[in-house]
Amino acid sequence: MLHPIAKAREAAGHTVPPPRPGAEPLATPAPDDVPVLALRGAAVRVAGRTLWSGVDLRIGAGKFVAVLGPNGVGKSTMVKVLLGALPAAEGEVRVLGARPGQANHRIGYLPQRRSFDASMRIRGVDVVRLGLDGDRWGVPLWPSGARRRAARQRVEEVIELVGASAYAHRPIGNCSGGEQQRLLIAQALVRRPQLLLLDEPSDSLDLPHQSAVTALISQICHQENVTVVMVAHDVNPILPHLDQVVYLAEGGAASGTPEEVITSSTLTRLYGTPVEVLRTSDGRLAVVGQPEAPARHTDRHTSAPCAGGGHAAG
Amino acid sequence: MLPAEPVAGPVWSWNLLTDVQEMWSFPFMVNAFRAGAIVAVVSAVMGYFVVLRRQTFAAHTVSTVAFPGAAGAVLLGFSAVYGYFSLCVAAAVIIAAIGWRGGGGGSGGADESALTGTVQAFLLASGFLFIALYKGLLGGPQTILFGTFLGITTSQVNVLLGVGAVVLAALALIGRPLLFASVDPQVAAARGVPVRALSVIFLVLLGAATAEAGQITGTLLVFALMVIPAATAQTVTGRPGAGLTLAVLLALAATWLGLTTAYYWPYPLGFFVTSYSFAGYLLARSGRALHTRLGRTAAPLLNKEATA
């Protein structure tokens, strides 16, 4: 089970050396590639209500994927299904080639709206370290030097990777929201996962931090060849980085490249009500007319400093 | 109200060696020091998690329940020790069961607090009734509520030691996942840590530890050893290992200093232990406040300490 995926990862690493591959994966999935995520006709039911159904999805290694859609449509629920915390009511779900929940040790998970208040007196390093071996029972009574050093080194490495070295030794409750989020991303990454599931990681952050965190995730995704599935409420700040989009709405889903999915016709079909996708002069997209008021979107447009919106959309 | 001690009590001589020798020439004092040490270590370690998990209210409830437990056991003709343990553990299990239904994987949810408070009040009242029914109880409710160091028997010390060892061993076994589940329940659950089961086990251990502490500090002053040292330690350091060690040392110091003071001064033990604990807490808080103020100009002092 591990072997073919490792092979696939390696293969993907060879075929996709530059930071961002082109955006053509869904139509022709690479034949020898075991998809990181595969959903076929999947449906989920919460308290008797079907949130979404008939979802087909295939995501390859090293892709940056966003799960978009209005509130309450079941985006976080999708993450729970992928983690195996909630069974799919119908269809087939495979995560890293296994049933959901079977491969969780190879998944880094960042839950929604998690923050530590000032009374949480535990250091950032310790929180990251818990991600490495926090699930192990017992106490390491005789500290076997090499293993311990390796663990400490890995923690330092991953903290360096997310750029949190400056404050990782402070109690995490004293860190700002953005700093905490970086440390939590480090925690999710510390075991070298093949898949990162992020539930609105930039939700509670202000705009500069939002784009910084998104850029960091995108960089990790493409540098370390980690597949990222990121639940997001607002597409505009992350759009430049995305390889693939899953749009959930009105009980169904559409997936593909951002250009394929975020179009007036697709969204109109999903919502069953006229939705318009506008393209700004610098090539960014804005969704207008969906049930969520787009006021925040236009707001973000004027101030969001996300460079390269044009090249993602065009 | 004061213990009926001989008018001319022992006198502190400032010669520490002879003072300690004299104090420890009484078997009951030696037992008190032993019991105090056991209770201090167990409470401080449990307390570290209690503070981290923000379960002080649960701990408070469990300790309150010890009062009717001890009083009821004495009324029924058993040793108070059994009353402490059985009711504390039972209360912990009930809180765990309520917490489950209240949702929230980790720390006790807010919705259960009203119910817990209600039951707590009733149990306290019951304990008072038991005391009234059993008229001959030594020292009345004070000893159960506020602690005593007189008359701790060797067999009682052995029970404390046995239970304490079991609690510490269990904590050593589940310590790391428990820390994970306390700090970060969602991710821990995704990693396969049995967050709910750990929460129940923790509460049962909490019941046992509280029953231990209650026998020394009294049920109302359990926090002197359970919460204050751990809170002090967490004020000083964010490192789990250092925090645990510091909490244990602080609890030990408070207990032994309290016992010594209570031996020479005819006032209640619980007051002294709590006061030493509290003094340590105040010191740590003011030290931290001072440090953050100074830290704006010269930062790396605590950092150095934290990384050393």
mmCIF file of C-alpha atoms in Angstrom, chain B:
data_model
loop_
_atom_site.group_PDB
_atom_site.id
_atom_site.type_symbol
_atom_site.label_atom_id
_atom_site.label_comp_id
_atom_site.label_asym_id
_atom_site.label_seq_id
_atom_site.Cartn_x
_atom_site.Cartn_y
_atom_site.Cartn_z
ATOM 1 C CA MET B 1 -11.596 25.700 67.843
ATOM 2 C CA LEU B 2 -7.809 25.450 68.132
ATOM 3 C CA PRO B 3 -6.437 21.983 68.726
ATOM 4 C CA ALA B 4 -6.270 21.201 72.417
ATOM 5 C CA GLU B 5 -2.529 21.055 72.561
ATOM 6 C CA PRO B 6 -0.366 21.522 75.603
ATOM 7 C CA VAL B 7 -0.022 25.179 76.381
ATOM 8 C CA ALA B 8 3.736 25.149 76.075
ATOM 9 C CA GLY B 9 4.178 23.772 72.573
ATOM 10 C CA PRO B 10 7.450 23.066 70.856
ATOM 11 C CA VAL B 11 9.644 26.077 70.294
ATOM 12 C CA TRP B 12 11.486 26.925 67.100
ATOM 13 C CA SER B 13 15.175 27.259 67.922
ATOM 14 C CA TRP B 14 16.686 28.363 64.597
ATOM 15 C CA ASN B 15 18.958 25.372 64.817
ATOM 16 C CA LEU B 16 17.397 23.592 61.870
ATOM 17 C CA LEU B 17 19.006 20.229 62.515
ATOM 18 C CA THR B 18 17.816 19.909 66.089
ATOM 19 C CA ASP B 19 14.433 21.349 65.144
ATOM 20 C CA VAL B 20 13.903 18.731 62.465
ATOM 21 C CA GLN B 21 15.287 16.011 64.698
ATOM 22 C CA GLU B 22 12.917 16.956 67.448
ATOM 23 C CA MET B 23 9.985 17.193 65.071
ATOM 24 C CA TRP B 24 10.722 13.830 63.513
ATOM 25 C CA SER B 25 11.137 12.129 66.853
ATOM 26 C CA PHE B 26 7.358 11.931 66.911
ATOM 27 C CA PRO B 27 6.077 9.089 64.705
ATOM 28 C CA PHE B 28 2.924 11.035 63.893
ATOM 29 C CA MET B 29 5.037 13.863 62.484
ATOM 30 C CA VAL B 30 7.079 11.473 60.394
ATOM 31 C CA ASN B 31 3.863 10.008 59.054
ATOM 32 C CA ALA B 32 2.578 13.486 58.339
ATOM 33 C CA PHE B 33 5.715 14.323 56.361
ATOM 34 C CA ARG B 34 5.521 11.062 54.444
ATOM 35 C CA ALA B 35 1.865 11.455 53.652
ATOM 36 C CA GLY B 36 2.428 15.093 52.744
ATOM 37 C CA ALA B 37 5.203 14.204 50.338
ATOM 38 C CA ILE B 38 3.134 11.540 48.578
ATOM 39 C CA VAL B 39 0.122 13.776 48.295
ATOM 40 C CA ALA B 40 2.173 16.741 47.119
ATOM 41 C CA VAL B 41 3.810 14.808 44.286
ATOM 42 C CA VAL B 42 0.599 13.162 43.091
ATOM 43 C CA SER B 43 -1.461 16.361 43.320
ATOM 44 C CA ALA B 44 1.112 18.493 41.578
ATOM 45 C CA VAL B 45 1.436 16.135 38.626
ATOM 46 C CA MET B 46 -2.336 15.757 38.306
ATOM 47 C CA GLY B 47 -2.701 19.482 38.820
ATOM 48 C CA TYR B 48 -0.461 20.229 35.862
ATOM 49 C CA PHE B 49 -2.984 18.537 33.610
ATOM 50 C CA VAL B 50 -5.965 19.978 35.466
ATOM 51 C CA VAL B 51 -4.702 23.493 34.801
ATOM 52 C CA LEU B 52 -3.751 22.732 31.216
ATOM 53 C CA ARG B 53 -7.152 21.170 30.545
ATOM 54 C CA ARG B 54 -8.980 23.917 32.425
ATOM 55 C CA GLN B 55 -10.793 21.380 34.530
ATOM 56 C CA THR B 56 -10.467 23.160 37.836
ATOM 57 C CA PHE B 57 -14.216 23.200 38.270
ATOM 58 C CA ALA B 58 -14.374 19.444 37.841
ATOM 59 C CA ALA B 59 -11.546 19.094 40.351
ATOM 60 C CA HIS B 60 -13.357 21.369 42.741
ATOM 61 C CA THR B 61 -16.530 19.337 42.473
ATOM 62 C CA VAL B 62 -14.720 16.090 43.037
ATOM 63 C CA SER B 63 -13.012 17.486 46.099
ATOM 64 C CA THR B 64 -16.268 18.859 47.495
ATOM 65 C CA VAL B 65 -17.818 15.434 47.190
ATOM 66 C CA ALA B 66 -15.083 14.079 49.431
ATOM 67 C CA PHE B 67 -16.732 15.853 52.367
ATOM 68 C CA PRO B 68 -19.994 13.879 52.433
ATOM 69 C CA GLY B 69 -17.943 10.836 51.480
ATOM 70 C CA ALA B 70 -15.711 11.037 54.499
ATOM 71 C CA ALA B 71 -18.501 12.084 56.843
ATOM 72 C CA GLY B 72 -20.807 9.351 55.540
ATOM 73 C CA ALA B 73 -18.157 6.673 55.893
ATOM 74 C CA VAL B 74 -17.493 7.661 59.480
ATOM 75 C CA LEU B 75 -21.222 7.703 60.183
ATOM 76 C CA LEU B 76 -21.579 4.206 58.772
ATOM 77 C CA GLY B 77 -18.668 3.006 60.835
ATOM 78 C CA PHE B 78 -15.992 2.727 58.111
ATOM 79 C CA SER B 79 -12.711 4.497 57.951
ATOM 80 C CA ALA B 80 -13.007 7.938 56.370
ATOM 81 C CA VAL B 81 -10.340 6.883 53.858
ATOM 82 C CA TYR B 82 -12.799 4.634 52.060
ATOM 83 C CA GLY B 83 -15.324 7.407 51.955
ATOM 84 C CA TYR B 84 -12.840 9.745 50.342
ATOM 85 C CA PHE B 85 -11.823 7.342 47.633
ATOM 86 C CA SER B 86 -15.169 5.826 46.760
ATOM 87 C CA LEU B 87 -17.092 9.087 46.499
ATOM 88 C CA CYS B 88 -14.348 11.009 44.727
ATOM 89 C CA VAL B 89 -13.928 8.368 42.072
ATOM 90 C CA ALA B 90 -17.696 7.975 41.730
ATOM 91 C CA ALA B 91 -18.074 11.720 41.297
ATOM 92 C CA ALA B 92 -15.339 11.737 38.677
ATOM 93 C CA VAL B 93 -17.062 8.993 36.716
ATOM 94 C CA ILE B 94 -20.370 10.851 36.861
ATOM 95 C CA ILE B 95 -18.756 14.078 35.662
ATOM 96 C CA ALA B 96 -17.160 12.135 32.837
ATOM 97 C CA ALA B 97 -20.534 10.663 31.858
ATOM 98 C CA ILE B 98 -22.194 14.078 31.905
ATOM 99 C CA GLY B 99 -19.309 15.570 29.976
ATOM 100 C CA TRP B 100 -19.816 13.008 27.249
ATOM 101 C CA ARG B 101 -23.370 13.969 26.702
ATOM 102 C CA GLY B 102 -22.476 17.621 26.869
ATOM 103 C CA GLY B 103 -20.308 17.067 23.813
ATOM 104 C CA GLY B 104 -16.868 18.591 23.558
ATOM 105 C CA GLY B 105 -14.177 15.968 23.438
ATOM 106 C CA GLY B 106 -11.722 17.462 25.875
ATOM 107 C CA SER B 107 -12.244 19.713 28.808
ATOM 108 C CA GLY B 108 -15.549 19.833 30.639
ATOM 109 C CA GLY B 109 -18.079 21.834 28.714
ATOM 110 C CA ALA B 110 -19.830 24.838 30.154
ATOM 111 C CA ASP B 111 -23.288 23.331 29.833
ATOM 112 C CA GLU B 112 -22.654 20.791 32.564
ATOM 113 C CA SER B 113 -21.523 23.348 35.097
ATOM 114 C CA ALA B 114 -25.020 24.256 36.305
ATOM 115 C CA LEU B 115 -25.900 20.625 36.904
ATOM 116 C CA THR B 116 -22.598 19.955 38.614
ATOM 117 C CA GLY B 117 -23.031 22.978 40.821
ATOM 118 C CA THR B 118 -26.505 21.855 41.793
ATOM 119 C CA VAL B 119 -25.394 18.384 42.776
ATOM 120 C CA GLN B 120 -22.363 19.809 44.548
ATOM 121 C CA ALA B 121 -24.500 21.992 46.801
ATOM 122 C CA PHE B 122 -26.730 19.071 47.720
ATOM 123 C CA LEU B 123 -23.783 16.828 48.530
ATOM 124 C CA LEU B 124 -22.174 19.444 50.726
ATOM 125 C CA ALA B 125 -25.426 19.780 52.629
ATOM 126 C CA SER B 126 -25.631 15.998 53.004
ATOM 127 C CA GLY B 127 -22.144 15.939 54.412
ATOM 128 C CA PHE B 128 -23.111 18.524 56.957
ATOM 129 C CA LEU B 129 -26.078 16.371 57.935
ATOM 130 C CA PHE B 130 -23.856 13.304 58.366
ATOM 131 C CA ILE B 131 -21.569 15.285 60.634
ATOM 132 C CA ALA B 132 -24.525 16.417 62.696
ATOM 133 C CA LEU B 133 -25.853 12.859 62.946
ATOM 134 C CA TYR B 134 -22.485 11.548 64.055
ATOM 135 C CA LYS B 135 -21.896 13.774 67.004
ATOM 136 C CA GLY B 136 -18.617 12.358 68.203
ATOM 137 C CA LEU B 137 -16.492 13.224 65.163
ATOM 138 C CA LEU B 138 -13.139 14.591 66.257
ATOM 139 C CA GLY B 139 -12.875 18.274 65.560
ATOM 140 C CA GLY B 140 -16.231 18.415 63.806
ATOM 141 C CA PRO B 141 -16.373 19.280 60.117
ATOM 142 C CA GLN B 142 -13.199 21.336 60.316
ATOM 143 C CA THR B 143 -10.781 18.452 59.991
ATOM 144 C CA ILE B 144 -12.523 17.112 56.903
ATOM 145 C CA LEU B 145 -12.987 20.506 55.312
ATOM 146 C CA PHE B 146 -9.691 22.102 56.192
ATOM 147 C CA GLY B 147 -7.330 19.250 56.874
ATOM 148 C CA THR B 148 -5.259 17.928 59.696
ATOM 149 C CA PHE B 149 -1.910 16.309 60.198
ATOM 150 C CA LEU B 150 -2.675 14.775 63.537
ATOM 151 C CA GLY B 151 -3.236 11.066 63.742
ATOM 152 C CA ILE B 152 -2.117 9.986 60.298
ATOM 153 C CA THR B 153 -1.456 6.300 60.760
ATOM 154 C CA THR B 154 1.195 4.224 59.059
ATOM 155 C CA SER B 155 -1.453 2.154 57.315
ATOM 156 C CA GLN B 156 -3.003 5.356 55.997
ATOM 157 C CA VAL B 157 0.388 6.355 54.631
ATOM 158 C CA ASN B 158 0.629 2.979 52.934
ATOM 159 C CA VAL B 159 -2.766 3.412 51.310
ATOM 160 C CA LEU B 160 -1.740 6.864 50.104
ATOM 161 C CA LEU B 161 1.492 5.463 48.743
ATOM 162 C CA GLY B 162 -0.212 2.582 46.951
ATOM 163 C CA VAL B 163 -2.895 4.704 45.345
ATOM 164 C CA GLY B 164 -0.404 7.431 44.541
ATOM 165 C CA ALA B 165 1.910 4.985 42.820
ATOM 166 C CA VAL B 166 -0.947 3.647 40.704
ATOM 167 C CA VAL B 167 -2.016 7.166 39.727
ATOM 168 C CA LEU B 168 1.510 8.197 38.779
ATOM 169 C CA ALA B 169 2.132 5.005 36.836
ATOM 170 C CA ALA B 170 -1.098 5.469 34.909
ATOM 171 C CA LEU B 171 -0.174 9.081 34.181
ATOM 172 C CA ALA B 172 3.253 8.058 32.977
ATOM 173 C CA LEU B 173 1.628 5.616 30.600
ATOM 174 C CA ILE B 174 -0.948 8.007 29.149
ATOM 175 C CA GLY B 175 1.013 11.218 29.716
ATOM 176 C CA ARG B 176 1.988 12.089 26.180
ATOM 177 C CA PRO B 177 -1.319 11.338 24.461
ATOM 178 C CA LEU B 178 -3.065 13.062 27.361
ATOM 179 C CA LEU B 179 -0.964 16.153 26.818
ATOM 180 C CA PHE B 180 -1.762 16.009 23.106
ATOM 181 C CA ALA B 181 -5.471 15.573 23.774
ATOM 182 C CA SER B 182 -5.418 18.388 26.320
ATOM 183 C CA VAL B 183 -3.655 20.901 24.124
ATOM 184 C CA ASP B 184 -5.091 19.972 20.770
ATOM 185 C CA PRO B 185 -8.033 17.546 20.965
ATOM 186 C CA GLN B 186 -9.109 17.721 17.326
ATOM 187 C CA VAL B 187 -5.742 16.933 15.832
ATOM 188 C CA ALA B 188 -5.085 14.323 18.495
ATOM 189 C CA ALA B 189 -8.351 12.610 17.582
ATOM 190 C CA ALA B 190 -7.425 12.667 13.913
ATOM 191 C CA ARG B 191 -4.134 11.043 14.842
ATOM 192 C CA GLY B 192 -5.974 8.202 16.521
ATOM 193 C CA VAL B 193 -5.586 9.325 20.131
ATOM 194 C CA PRO B 194 -8.673 8.117 22.041
ATOM 195 C CA VAL B 195 -9.538 11.583 23.317
ATOM 196 C CA ARG B 196 -12.766 10.630 25.102
ATOM 197 C CA ALA B 197 -11.399 7.553 26.774
ATOM 198 C CA LEU B 198 -8.427 9.569 27.982
ATOM 199 C CA SER B 199 -10.744 12.185 29.368
ATOM 200 C CA VAL B 200 -12.589 9.551 31.402
ATOM 201 C CA ILE B 201 -9.390 7.925 32.633
ATOM 202 C CA PHE B 202 -8.064 11.314 33.579
ATOM 203 C CA LEU B 203 -11.152 12.109 35.625
ATOM 204 C CA VAL B 204 -10.932 8.800 37.469
ATOM 205 C CA LEU B 205 -7.299 9.491 38.274
ATOM 206 C CA LEU B 206 -8.349 12.959 39.323
ATOM 207 C CA GLY B 207 -10.848 11.429 41.730
ATOM 208 C CA ALA B 208 -8.181 9.250 43.322
ATOM 209 C CA ALA B 209 -5.663 12.095 43.556
ATOM 210 C CA THR B 210 -8.243 14.432 45.022
ATOM 211 C CA ALA B 211 -9.199 11.868 47.635
ATOM 212 C CA GLU B 212 -5.529 11.689 48.595
ATOM 213 C CA ALA B 213 -5.010 15.408 48.795
ATOM 214 C CA GLY B 214 -8.242 15.912 50.696
ATOM 215 C CA GLN B 215 -6.949 13.831 53.557
ATOM 216 C CA ILE B 216 -4.081 16.224 54.185
ATOM 217 C CA THR B 217 -5.278 19.653 53.098
ATOM 218 C CA GLY B 218 -8.958 19.085 53.738
ATOM 219 C CA THR B 219 -11.479 18.827 50.964
ATOM 220 C CA LEU B 220 -11.935 22.555 50.567
ATOM 221 C CA LEU B 221 -8.229 23.277 50.298
ATOM 222 C CA VAL B 222 -7.286 20.584 47.801
ATOM 223 C CA PHE B 223 -6.459 23.316 45.305
ATOM 224 C CA ALA B 224 -3.565 24.410 47.494
ATOM 225 C CA LEU B 225 -1.687 21.394 46.182
ATOM 226 C CA MET B 226 -3.680 20.547 43.081
ATOM 227 C CA VAL B 227 -3.990 23.859 41.286
ATOM 228 C CA ILE B 228 -1.750 26.524 42.800
ATOM 229 C CA PRO B 229 1.635 24.807 42.287
ATOM 230 C CA ALA B 230 0.740 23.806 38.740
ATOM 231 C CA ALA B 231 -0.567 27.261 37.915
ATOM 232 C CA THR B 232 2.590 28.775 39.388
ATOM 233 C CA ALA B 233 4.765 26.434 37.363
ATOM 234 C CA GLN B 234 2.896 27.245 34.159
ATOM 235 C CA THR B 235 3.322 30.917 34.876
ATOM 236 C CA VAL B 236 7.057 30.436 35.045
ATOM 237 C CA THR B 237 7.670 28.043 32.179
ATOM 238 C CA GLY B 238 5.999 26.795 29.018
ATOM 239 C CA ARG B 239 8.023 23.582 28.919
ATOM 240 C CA PRO B 240 5.989 20.545 29.953
ATOM 241 C CA GLY B 241 8.887 18.733 31.597
ATOM 242 C CA ALA B 242 10.136 21.721 33.513
ATOM 243 C CA GLY B 243 6.591 22.693 34.435
ATOM 244 C CA LEU B 244 5.828 19.286 35.913
ATOM 245 C CA THR B 245 9.060 19.238 37.884
ATOM 246 C CA LEU B 246 8.574 22.732 39.173
ATOM 247 C CA ALA B 247 4.980 22.010 40.189
ATOM 248 C CA VAL B 248 6.109 18.964 42.173
ATOM 249 C CA LEU B 249 8.880 20.902 43.901
ATOM 250 C CA LEU B 250 6.555 23.760 44.776
ATOM 251 C CA ALA B 251 3.913 21.430 46.172
ATOM 252 C CA LEU B 252 6.506 19.557 48.200
ATOM 253 C CA ALA B 253 7.941 22.774 49.567
ATOM 254 C CA ALA B 254 4.530 24.156 50.474
ATOM 255 C CA THR B 255 3.520 20.932 52.219
ATOM 256 C CA TRP B 256 6.663 20.441 54.234
ATOM 257 C CA LEU B 257 6.990 24.082 55.158
ATOM 258 C CA GLY B 258 3.336 24.079 56.104
ATOM 259 C CA LEU B 259 3.760 20.985 58.260
ATOM 260 C CA THR B 260 6.776 22.472 60.009
ATOM 261 C CA THR B 261 4.995 25.721 60.659
ATOM 262 C CA ALA B 262 1.895 23.969 61.905
ATOM 263 C CA TYR B 263 4.016 21.906 64.254
ATOM 264 C CA TYR B 264 5.449 24.975 65.924
ATOM 265 C CA TRP B 265 2.461 27.243 65.643
ATOM 266 C CA PRO B 266 -0.939 26.184 66.894
ATOM 267 C CA TYR B 267 -2.890 27.243 63.815
ATOM 268 C CA PRO B 268 -4.443 25.076 61.096
ATOM 269 C CA LEU B 269 -2.226 23.213 58.678
ATOM 270 C CA GLY B 270 -4.441 23.977 55.693
ATOM 271 C CA PHE B 271 -3.892 27.669 56.165
ATOM 272 C CA PHE B 272 -0.126 27.360 56.175
ATOM 273 C CA VAL B 273 0.100 25.043 53.178
ATOM 274 C CA THR B 274 -2.238 27.246 51.174
ATOM 275 C CA SER B 275 -0.399 30.400 52.203
ATOM 276 C CA TYR B 276 2.976 29.071 51.107
ATOM 277 C CA SER B 277 1.482 27.928 47.811
ATOM 278 C CA PHE B 278 -0.217 31.233 47.331
ATOM 279 C CA ALA B 279 2.948 33.178 48.161
ATOM 280 C CA GLY B 280 4.773 31.222 45.483
ATOM 281 C CA TYR B 281 2.024 32.009 42.997
ATOM 282 C CA LEU B 282 2.117 35.711 43.798
ATOM 283 C CA LEU B 283 5.876 35.722 43.443
ATOM 284 C CA ALA B 284 5.714 34.003 40.074
ATOM 285 C CA ARG B 285 2.987 36.306 38.787
ATOM 286 C CA SER B 286 4.730 39.459 39.871
ATOM 287 C CA GLY B 287 8.003 38.112 38.555
ATOM 288 C CA ARG B 288 6.404 37.535 35.187
ATOM 289 C CA ALA B 289 4.737 40.930 35.158
ATOM 290 C CA LEU B 290 8.051 42.515 36.009
ATOM 291 C CA HIS B 291 9.743 40.488 33.332
ATOM 292 C CA THR B 292 7.295 41.401 30.585
ATOM 293 C CA ARG B 293 7.715 45.023 31.546
ATOM 294 C CA LEU B 294 11.485 44.764 31.487
ATOM 295 C CA GLY B 295 11.310 42.435 28.507
ATOM 296 C CA ARG B 296 10.233 45.254 26.257
ATOM 297 C CA THR B 297 13.622 46.809 26.727
ATOM 298 C CA ALA B 298 15.796 43.748 27.314
ATOM 299 C CA ALA B 299 14.099 40.664 25.954
ATOM 300 C CA PRO B 300 16.129 37.493 26.103
ATOM 301 C CA LEU B 301 16.239 36.701 29.822
ATOM 302 C CA LEU B 302 13.327 34.290 30.014
ATOM 303 C CA ASN B 303 14.043 33.112 26.503
ATOM 304 C CA LYS B 304 17.471 32.058 27.617
ATOM 305 C CA GLU B 305 15.968 30.314 30.557
ATOM 306 C CA ALA B 306 13.374 28.676 28.344
ATOM 307 C CA THR B 307 15.875 27.298 25.888
ATOM 308 C CA ALA B 308 18.520 26.355 28.428
#
